[in-house]
Coordinates of C-alpha atoms and ligand atoms in Angstrom, one line a residue:
M277 CA -8.8 -10.6 14.7
E278 CA -4.8 -11.1 14.5
I279 CA -3.5 -11.1 10.9
I280 CA -0.1 -12.0 9.8
H281 CA 1.0 -11.0 6.7
V282 CA 4.0 -12.7 5.1
S283 CA 5.5 -11.0 2.0
A284 CA 8.8 -10.6 0.0
E285 CA 8.0 -7.1 -0.5
C286 CA 6.4 -4.1 1.8
Y287 CA 6.5 -0.6 0.7
P288 CA 8.3 1.6 1.8
V289 CA 10.9 -0.8 3.2
A290 CA 11.5 -2.8 -0.1
K291 CA 9.3 -2.5 -3.3
A292 CA 9.7 -4.0 -6.7
G293 CA 6.0 -3.6 -8.0
G294 CA 2.3 -3.6 -7.1
L295 CA 3.1 -6.4 -4.4
G296 CA 4.9 -4.0 -2.3
D297 CA 2.1 -1.2 -2.6
V298 CA -0.7 -3.5 -1.6
V299 CA 1.3 -5.0 1.5
G300 CA 2.1 -1.8 2.6
A301 CA -1.2 -0.6 2.6
L302 CA -3.9 -3.4 3.5
P303 CA -2.6 -4.2 6.8
K304 CA -2.7 -0.6 7.7
Y305 CA -6.2 -0.2 6.6
Q306 CA -6.7 -3.5 8.6
N307 CA -5.7 -2.1 12.0
E308 CA -7.7 0.8 11.2
S309 CA -10.9 -0.9 11.0
G310 CA -10.4 -2.8 14.2
H311 CA -8.0 -5.7 13.5
I312 CA -4.3 -6.5 14.4
A313 CA -2.6 -7.0 11.3
K314 CA 1.1 -7.2 11.5
V315 CA 3.8 -7.7 8.6
V316 CA 7.0 -10.0 8.5
M317 CA 9.4 -9.9 5.6
P318 CA 13.0 -10.5 4.9
M319 CA 15.5 -8.0 6.1
Y320 CA 17.1 -6.7 3.2
R321 CA 19.8 -4.1 3.2
T322 CA 17.7 -1.2 2.1
K323 CA 17.6 2.6 3.2
F324 CA 14.3 2.2 5.2
L325 CA 16.3 -0.3 7.5
L326 CA 19.1 2.1 7.9
E327 CA 17.0 4.8 8.8
N328 CA 14.9 3.5 11.6
E329 CA 15.3 2.1 14.8
W330 CA 14.7 -1.7 15.4
E331 CA 14.9 -3.7 18.6
V332 CA 15.4 -7.7 18.7
V333 CA 12.2 -9.7 19.5
H334 CA 13.6 -13.4 18.8
K335 CA 16.7 -15.2 17.8
G336 CA 16.4 -18.5 16.4
R337 CA 18.3 -21.5 15.0
T338 CA 17.1 -23.9 12.3
N339 CA 18.2 -25.6 8.9
L340 CA 17.7 -25.3 5.3
G341 CA 18.6 -29.3 4.5
D342 CA 21.9 -29.9 5.9
W343 CA 22.7 -26.3 6.5
W344 CA 22.5 -25.1 10.0
F345 CA 21.8 -21.6 10.6
D346 CA 21.0 -18.8 13.1
Y347 CA 18.2 -16.3 12.4
T348 CA 17.2 -12.8 14.1
I349 CA 13.6 -11.2 14.1
I350 CA 13.8 -7.8 14.8
K351 CA 10.7 -5.4 15.1
E352 CA 10.4 -1.8 14.0
K353 CA 10.0 0.5 17.1
T354 CA 7.6 3.1 16.6
N355 CA 4.8 1.6 14.2
K356 CA 5.5 4.4 11.7
L357 CA 3.7 2.4 9.0
G358 CA 0.6 1.8 10.9
F359 CA 1.5 -1.8 11.5
D360 CA 3.8 -3.8 13.6
L361 CA 6.4 -4.4 11.0
Y362 CA 9.1 -7.7 11.5
L363 CA 12.0 -8.2 9.6
V364 CA 13.8 -11.9 9.3
D365 CA 17.5 -11.5 9.1
I366 CA 19.7 -14.5 7.9
Y367 CA 23.3 -13.8 7.4
G368 CA 24.6 -14.6 4.1
L369 CA 21.2 -15.1 2.6
L370 CA 18.8 -12.2 2.9
D371 CA 21.4 -9.6 3.8
R372 CA 21.4 -8.1 0.2
D373 CA 20.1 -4.9 -1.4
K374 CA 17.8 -6.2 -4.1
V375 CA 14.6 -8.0 -3.7
Y376 CA 15.1 -10.5 -6.3
G377 CA 17.3 -11.7 -8.9
Y378 CA 19.9 -13.5 -7.2
A379 CA 20.9 -17.0 -8.1
D380 CA 20.0 -18.7 -4.7
D381 CA 16.5 -16.8 -4.6
S382 CA 14.8 -20.4 -4.1
E383 CA 17.3 -20.8 -1.0
R384 CA 16.8 -17.4 0.3
F385 CA 12.8 -17.3 0.3
T386 CA 12.5 -21.1 1.2
A387 CA 14.9 -20.2 4.4
F388 CA 12.8 -17.3 4.9
Q389 CA 9.5 -19.3 4.8
I390 CA 11.0 -21.9 7.5
C391 CA 12.1 -19.0 9.8
V392 CA 8.7 -17.3 10.0
V393 CA 6.8 -20.7 10.9
D394 CA 9.8 -21.8 13.2
W395 CA 9.3 -18.2 14.8
I396 CA 5.1 -18.7 15.1
S397 CA 5.8 -21.9 16.8
V398 CA 7.4 -20.3 20.0
W399 CA 4.6 -17.9 20.3
G400 CA 2.5 -18.4 23.3
H401 CA -0.4 -18.0 21.3
Q402 CA -1.8 -18.4 17.8
P403 CA -2.7 -15.7 15.1
D404 CA -6.2 -15.9 13.6
V405 CA -4.9 -16.2 10.3
V406 CA -1.9 -16.3 8.4
H407 CA -2.0 -14.5 5.1
V408 CA 0.7 -15.0 2.9
H409 CA 1.5 -13.3 -0.8
D410 CA 2.6 -14.7 -3.9
H411 CA 5.0 -17.7 -4.7
H412 CA 7.7 -16.4 -2.4
T413 CA 5.7 -17.3 0.5
A414 CA 3.3 -19.7 -0.5
L415 CA 5.4 -22.8 0.8
I416 CA 3.9 -21.5 4.1
P417 CA 0.6 -23.5 4.0
F418 CA 2.2 -26.6 3.4
I419 CA 4.9 -26.5 6.4
L420 CA 2.2 -25.6 8.5
R421 CA 0.3 -28.6 7.4
Y422 CA 2.7 -31.2 6.8
C423 CA 6.0 -30.6 8.5
Y424 CA 6.2 -32.8 11.5
K425 CA 7.8 -30.3 13.7
Y426 CA 5.2 -27.9 13.3
Q427 CA 2.2 -30.2 13.5
H428 CA 0.9 -28.1 16.6
L429 CA 0.0 -25.3 14.1
A430 CA -1.6 -27.0 11.4
N431 CA -5.2 -25.8 12.4
I432 CA -3.9 -22.0 11.8
P433 CA -6.2 -20.7 8.9
T434 CA -4.2 -19.7 5.6
V435 CA -4.8 -17.4 3.1
L436 CA -2.8 -17.2 -0.3
T437 CA -3.4 -13.7 -2.2
I438 CA -2.0 -14.0 -5.8
H439 CA -0.7 -11.0 -7.4
N440 CA 0.9 -12.7 -10.1
A441 CA 0.3 -16.3 -11.4
Q442 CA 3.3 -16.2 -14.0
Y443 CA 5.9 -16.6 -11.3
Q444 CA 5.7 -19.6 -9.7
G445 CA 9.1 -20.3 -7.7
W446 CA 9.7 -23.6 -9.1
L447 CA 12.4 -25.7 -7.3
G448 CA 13.6 -29.3 -8.5
W449 CA 12.7 -32.2 -6.4
D450 CA 16.5 -32.6 -5.7
K451 CA 15.9 -29.6 -3.3
S452 CA 12.9 -31.3 -1.4
Y453 CA 15.2 -31.8 1.6
Y454 CA 15.1 -28.3 2.1
L455 CA 12.0 -28.4 3.8
P456 CA 11.5 -29.5 7.5
P457 CA 11.0 -33.5 7.6
W458 CA 7.2 -34.0 6.1
D459 CA 4.9 -36.4 5.6
P460 CA 6.0 -38.1 2.3
W461 CA 2.3 -39.5 1.6
K462 CA 1.9 -35.6 0.8
W463 CA 4.1 -35.0 -1.9
G464 CA 1.4 -34.3 -4.1
M465 CA 0.8 -31.1 -2.4
L466 CA 4.2 -30.0 -3.6
E467 CA 4.1 -31.3 -7.0
W468 CA 3.3 -29.8 -10.3
N469 CA 4.7 -31.0 -13.6
N470 CA 7.5 -33.0 -12.3
S471 CA 9.0 -30.2 -10.2
I472 CA 8.1 -28.6 -6.6
N473 CA 6.0 -25.7 -7.6
P474 CA 5.5 -23.6 -4.7
L475 CA 2.5 -21.5 -6.1
A476 CA 0.6 -24.5 -6.9
S477 CA 1.4 -26.0 -3.5
G478 CA 0.0 -22.8 -1.8
I479 CA -3.3 -23.2 -3.9
K480 CA -3.5 -26.7 -2.9
C481 CA -2.6 -26.3 0.9
A482 CA -4.0 -22.6 1.7
W483 CA -7.6 -22.7 3.5
K484 CA -8.6 -20.1 0.7
V485 CA -7.2 -18.2 -1.9
T486 CA -7.7 -14.7 -3.6
T487 CA -6.6 -12.9 -6.6
V488 CA -6.3 -9.5 -6.9
S489 CA -9.3 -8.8 -9.5
W490 CA -12.3 -10.7 -10.3
S491 CA -11.6 -10.6 -13.9
Y492 CA -8.1 -12.2 -13.5
L493 CA -9.4 -14.8 -11.7
D494 CA -11.7 -15.8 -14.6
E495 CA -8.5 -15.6 -17.0
L496 CA -6.7 -17.8 -14.7
K497 CA -8.6 -21.0 -15.7
H498 CA -7.7 -20.3 -19.4
S499 CA -4.5 -18.7 -18.9
A500 CA -2.0 -19.2 -15.9
N501 CA 1.2 -20.3 -17.2
G502 CA 0.5 -23.8 -16.7
L503 CA -1.7 -23.8 -13.6
E504 CA -5.0 -23.7 -15.5
S505 CA -6.5 -26.9 -14.5
L506 CA -5.5 -26.2 -10.9
F507 CA -7.5 -23.1 -10.7
E508 CA -10.5 -24.8 -12.3
Y509 CA -10.1 -27.8 -9.9
E510 CA -9.9 -25.4 -7.0
K511 CA -12.4 -22.6 -8.0
G512 CA -14.5 -23.4 -4.9
K513 CA -11.9 -21.9 -2.8
C514 CA -10.9 -18.8 -4.9
V515 CA -12.2 -15.5 -4.7
G516 CA -11.3 -12.1 -6.6
I517 CA -11.0 -9.0 -4.3
L518 CA -9.9 -5.9 -6.0
N519 CA -6.6 -4.2 -4.5
G520 CA -7.3 -0.8 -3.4
I521 CA -4.9 2.1 -3.1
D522 CA -3.4 3.8 -0.4
T523 CA -5.1 7.3 -0.7
G524 CA -2.6 8.5 2.3
V525 CA 0.4 8.1 0.0
W526 CA -1.2 8.6 -3.5
D527 CA -3.3 12.1 -3.2
P528 CA -2.3 14.9 -5.6
A529 CA -3.3 17.1 -2.8
K530 CA -0.3 16.0 -0.5
D531 CA 1.8 13.7 -2.5
K532 CA 5.2 14.1 -0.7
Y533 CA 7.0 13.5 -4.0
I534 CA 5.6 16.5 -6.0
E535 CA 5.9 20.3 -5.1
N536 CA 2.9 21.4 -7.0
H537 CA -0.3 19.9 -5.5
F538 CA -3.7 20.0 -6.8
T539 CA -7.1 18.7 -6.3
S540 CA -10.1 18.4 -8.8
V541 CA -11.0 21.6 -8.9
T542 CA -7.6 22.8 -9.5
S543 CA -6.3 20.1 -11.5
D544 CA -6.2 22.5 -14.6
E545 CA -3.4 24.6 -13.2
G546 CA -2.1 21.7 -11.1
K547 CA -1.7 19.3 -14.0
K548 CA -0.3 22.1 -16.3
T549 CA 2.5 23.1 -13.9
N550 CA 3.6 19.5 -13.1
K551 CA 3.8 18.9 -16.9
Q552 CA 5.7 21.8 -17.7
I553 CA 8.5 20.4 -15.0
L554 CA 8.3 17.2 -16.8
C555 CA 8.4 18.9 -20.2
D556 CA 11.5 20.9 -19.2
T557 CA 13.5 18.2 -17.6
F558 CA 13.0 15.4 -20.6
G559 CA 12.9 18.2 -23.5
L560 CA 9.4 17.6 -24.8
D561 CA 6.7 20.1 -26.1
P562 CA 4.2 20.7 -23.6
Q563 CA 1.4 22.1 -26.3
K564 CA 1.3 18.2 -27.1
P565 CA -0.8 15.6 -25.1
L566 CA 1.9 13.7 -22.8
I567 CA 1.1 10.0 -22.9
V568 CA 3.6 8.1 -20.3
F569 CA 4.2 4.6 -19.6
I570 CA 5.5 3.3 -16.0
G571 CA 6.3 -0.2 -15.3
R572 CA 8.6 -3.1 -15.9
L573 CA 9.7 -3.5 -19.5
V574 CA 8.3 -7.1 -19.9
G575 CA 6.4 -9.1 -22.5
E576 CA 3.3 -9.1 -19.8
K577 CA 3.1 -5.4 -19.7
G578 CA 3.4 -5.2 -23.3
A579 CA 6.4 -3.3 -23.3
D580 CA 8.0 -4.8 -26.1
I581 CA 5.8 -3.4 -28.9
L582 CA 6.5 -0.1 -27.2
P583 CA 9.2 0.9 -30.1
T584 CA 6.8 -0.1 -32.9
V585 CA 3.8 1.7 -31.3
I586 CA 5.9 4.5 -31.0
S587 CA 7.5 4.8 -34.3
D588 CA 3.8 3.8 -36.3
A589 CA 2.0 6.7 -34.0
Y590 CA 4.2 9.1 -35.5
Y591 CA 4.4 7.7 -38.7
Y592 CA 0.5 7.5 -39.3
I593 CA -0.8 10.0 -37.1
G594 CA 1.7 12.7 -37.1
R595 CA 4.2 14.3 -34.6
K596 CA 0.9 15.2 -32.5
M597 CA 2.0 13.7 -29.2
C598 CA 4.8 13.3 -26.7
F599 CA 5.9 9.9 -25.0
L600 CA 7.8 9.6 -21.8
I601 CA 8.8 6.1 -20.5
L602 CA 9.9 4.9 -17.1
G603 CA 11.0 1.5 -16.7
S604 CA 13.6 -1.3 -16.6
G605 CA 13.4 -4.8 -17.7
F606 CA 14.5 -6.7 -20.8
P607 CA 17.8 -5.5 -22.2
E608 CA 16.6 -5.6 -25.8
V609 CA 13.5 -3.4 -25.3
E610 CA 15.7 -0.9 -23.0
E611 CA 18.0 -0.6 -25.8
Q612 CA 15.2 0.2 -28.5
L613 CA 13.4 2.1 -26.4
E614 CA 17.0 4.4 -26.1
R615 CA 17.7 3.9 -29.4
L616 CA 14.7 6.1 -30.5
K617 CA 15.7 9.1 -28.3
Q618 CA 17.7 9.9 -31.6
L619 CA 14.7 10.2 -33.5
S620 CA 13.0 12.5 -31.1
Q621 CA 11.8 16.2 -31.8
N622 CA 11.1 17.4 -28.6
D623 CA 8.6 14.5 -28.4
Y624 CA 10.1 11.4 -27.0
N625 CA 12.1 10.6 -24.2
V626 CA 12.9 7.6 -21.8
Y627 CA 14.5 6.9 -18.5
I628 CA 15.6 3.4 -18.0
G629 CA 15.6 2.5 -14.1
Y630 CA 13.4 2.8 -10.9
N631 CA 12.8 6.1 -9.8
E632 CA 9.6 6.4 -7.1
S633 CA 9.3 10.2 -6.9
L634 CA 9.6 10.6 -11.0
S635 CA 6.8 8.2 -11.3
H636 CA 4.7 10.2 -8.7
L637 CA 5.7 13.3 -11.1
M638 CA 4.5 11.7 -14.3
Y639 CA 1.2 10.6 -12.8
A640 CA 0.7 14.1 -11.7
G641 CA 1.9 15.7 -15.0
A642 CA 1.0 13.4 -17.8
D643 CA -2.2 13.6 -19.7
Y644 CA -2.7 9.8 -20.7
L645 CA -1.0 6.6 -19.1
L646 CA -0.5 3.9 -21.5
M647 CA -1.0 -0.1 -20.5
P648 CA -0.9 -2.3 -23.2
S649 CA -0.6 -5.2 -20.7
R650 CA -1.0 -8.7 -21.9
V651 CA -1.6 -9.8 -18.3
E652 CA -2.9 -7.2 -15.4
P653 CA -3.7 -9.3 -12.4
C654 CA -5.1 -6.2 -11.1
G655 CA -2.8 -3.1 -11.9
L656 CA -2.4 -0.2 -9.4
N657 CA -0.9 2.4 -11.9
Q658 CA -4.3 3.2 -13.6
M659 CA -5.8 3.8 -10.6
Y660 CA -3.0 5.8 -9.5
S661 CA -3.3 7.8 -12.7
M662 CA -7.2 8.3 -12.4
R663 CA -6.8 9.5 -9.0
Y664 CA -4.3 12.3 -10.4
G665 CA -6.6 12.9 -13.2
T666 CA -4.5 11.2 -16.0
V667 CA -6.6 9.3 -18.7
P668 CA -5.5 5.5 -18.7
M669 CA -5.4 4.2 -22.0
V670 CA -5.7 0.1 -21.2
R671 CA -6.3 -3.1 -22.6
R672 CA -9.4 -5.0 -21.6
T673 CA -7.9 -7.4 -19.6
G674 CA -7.6 -8.6 -15.7
G675 CA -8.0 -5.6 -13.4
L676 CA -7.9 -3.1 -16.2
K677 CA -11.2 -4.3 -17.6
D678 CA -12.5 -4.1 -13.8
T679 CA -11.4 -0.4 -13.3
V680 CA -11.5 1.2 -16.7
I681 CA -14.5 2.3 -18.5
D682 CA -14.2 3.4 -21.9
Y683 CA -15.2 6.9 -22.6
G684 CA -17.6 6.2 -25.5
E685 CA -19.7 4.0 -23.1
D686 CA -22.1 5.3 -20.6
G687 CA -20.3 6.9 -17.5
G688 CA -16.9 6.1 -19.3
Y689 CA -13.7 7.8 -18.6
G690 CA -10.8 5.8 -20.2
I691 CA -9.5 4.8 -23.4
V692 CA -9.9 0.7 -23.7
Y693 CA -9.1 -1.4 -26.3
N694 CA -9.4 -5.2 -26.9
W695 CA -5.7 -6.3 -28.1
A696 CA -2.2 -5.8 -26.9
S697 CA -1.3 -5.4 -30.7
V698 CA 0.6 -2.6 -32.6
G699 CA -2.5 -1.4 -34.2
D700 CA -5.3 -1.5 -31.5
V701 CA -2.7 0.5 -29.3
T702 CA -1.7 2.9 -31.9
H703 CA -5.8 3.3 -32.6
G704 CA -5.9 4.0 -28.9
I705 CA -3.5 6.8 -29.6
W706 CA -5.1 8.2 -32.4
R707 CA -8.4 8.4 -30.0
A708 CA -6.1 10.2 -27.2
V709 CA -5.0 12.9 -29.6
E710 CA -8.5 13.5 -30.7
L711 CA -10.1 13.7 -27.2
Y712 CA -6.9 16.4 -26.2
N713 CA -8.8 18.7 -28.7
D714 CA -11.8 18.7 -26.7
K715 CA -10.8 20.6 -23.7
K716 CA -14.3 20.3 -22.4
K717 CA -14.8 16.6 -22.4
V718 CA -11.4 16.2 -21.0
K719 CA -12.2 18.2 -18.1
S720 CA -15.6 16.4 -17.5
I721 CA -13.9 13.1 -17.7
R722 CA -11.0 14.4 -15.2
D723 CA -13.4 15.3 -12.7
K724 CA -15.5 12.2 -12.9
M725 CA -12.0 10.0 -12.3
M726 CA -10.8 12.3 -9.5
H727 CA -13.7 11.4 -7.9
L728 CA -13.5 7.7 -8.3
D729 CA -13.4 5.5 -5.1
F730 CA -10.4 3.0 -5.4
S731 CA -9.5 3.1 -1.5
W732 CA -9.1 0.1 0.5
E733 CA -12.3 -0.1 2.5
T734 CA -14.0 -2.2 0.5
S735 CA -11.4 -4.7 -0.1
V736 CA -10.7 -4.5 3.8
K737 CA -14.2 -5.6 4.5
Q738 CA -14.0 -8.5 1.9
Y739 CA -10.7 -9.9 3.2
I740 CA -12.1 -9.9 6.9
E741 CA -15.3 -11.6 5.5
V742 CA -12.8 -14.2 3.9
Y743 CA -10.8 -14.8 7.1
R744 CA -14.2 -15.0 9.1
S745 CA -15.1 -17.8 6.6
L746 CA -12.3 -20.0 8.1
R747 CA -13.1 -19.9 11.8
Ligands
LIG254 P1 3.7 -4.9 -11.3 O1 3.1 -6.1 -12.2 O2 4.5 -4.7 -11.4 O3 3.6 -5.3 -9.8 P2 1.6 -3.3 -10.7 O4 0.9 -2.0 -11.5 O5 0.5 -4.0 -9.7 O6 2.6 -3.8 -11.3 O7 2.1 -2.1 -10.1 C1 3.3 -1.4 -10.2 C2 3.6 -0.5 -9.3 O8 5.3 0.0 -9.2 C3 3.2 0.9 -9.4 O9 3.4 1.5 -7.9 C4 4.3 1.9 -10.2 O10 4.0 3.1 -10.1 C5 5.5 1.1 -9.9 N1 6.6 1.0 -11.0 C6 6.9 0.2 -11.8 N2 7.9 0.5 -12.4 C7 8.6 1.7 -11.7 C8 9.9 2.4 -11.8 N3 10.5 2.2 -13.1 N4 10.1 3.4 -11.4 C9 9.0 3.5 -10.2 N5 7.9 3.0 -10.1 C10 7.7 2.2 -10.7

């Protein structure tokens, strides 16, 4: 099958979170299993663009409402990512350093989607599936089905994968003229709560919808940032498929970001050396258990309760553990976490920002990874941490619920708690400190985790089944 993935992110070209990891890995494993998967994404001005060779494959001209513009599609020449990678360049819109966060993001991603469809419309053949990811590309199923200019593409099956339903890309109806002329009888396919809602439109118009874990799909029927009833109504075409991890990139035995490699056999030594490096760098005591947090400092991730959790843990449990935080997000959370540094007794530090190599070292060197998420569609961090022998401490929600079993249960290996509340998380920390003293137990948990299979193989098969069901 020929599958075209359309996404705003793809690692290592541009990544802001889990979406990038998934789109950088899934097509590679689909190709390995004998299919032809390609990725199309915006041409941001990232390091990857400057360091690789490209050829121009298409030049076109289209419009966003009354603004006419030229666009260019370039292709990476060497297939170095394991799939054909195409970038869409729109001068003045996509030629930016960052993926998101601009006032004109609606215009940027709407124009991007129009270009992708416009380009596909001049191909001599049709792909078997167009697979779009999250709200930035979720208008494509509508454009393919209901825009007059692209009616000849209306029979191309589309799949929408929802990596995060919190963000929906809302547009005012005053911007409806951005889209190429469309059948006005179909306005309901764009509408949700008096605005154009690209994610809702994708759910209505895509032939199939997938979410990145089974539990998340269940939860969306009760909590989906306003789309609950739509998920309930469309449940017949929704499927949960758990993400895998790219075991080529995330492998403690050959990770390019860390110097001290290890396997499950050498994990004691390997983790100790990596922990020592982290502790030396951040002024932490290596004798104490090291608990880390890696991620966006936003409410969804429970980051706002971290400052209180850390203070409470020191107060109620004692200064028996170290914390190291890596992330960026809400300024007030960043500020509170920075301020805690003043109270550190060689047991706390924070790095505000995005740092890929530091994240790898943290997965490798930490004893525990804390994830007090309120919402976690799949979560990749817990899977990375387990592969690196680091015990995940997770809230029982979404993909965390589907991938981590509490070590108190039969065959378990993580620390799981029910609520993203200060009390529940602090209790989890107390359990982590207790567990740390039982070296034999830690070793057996680590062995178990490092042998868990989170590879893409099973998920790739499930995606192919979904595509086949559309033929
Ligand atoms: P999200 O909701 O942010 O997409 P995921 O768990 O699906 O969450 O994916 C998070 C990915 O982003 C992981 O690869 C994680 O290591 C990475 N990540 C998040 N924040 C940072 C950061 N500040 N520095 C480096 N990597 C980060």
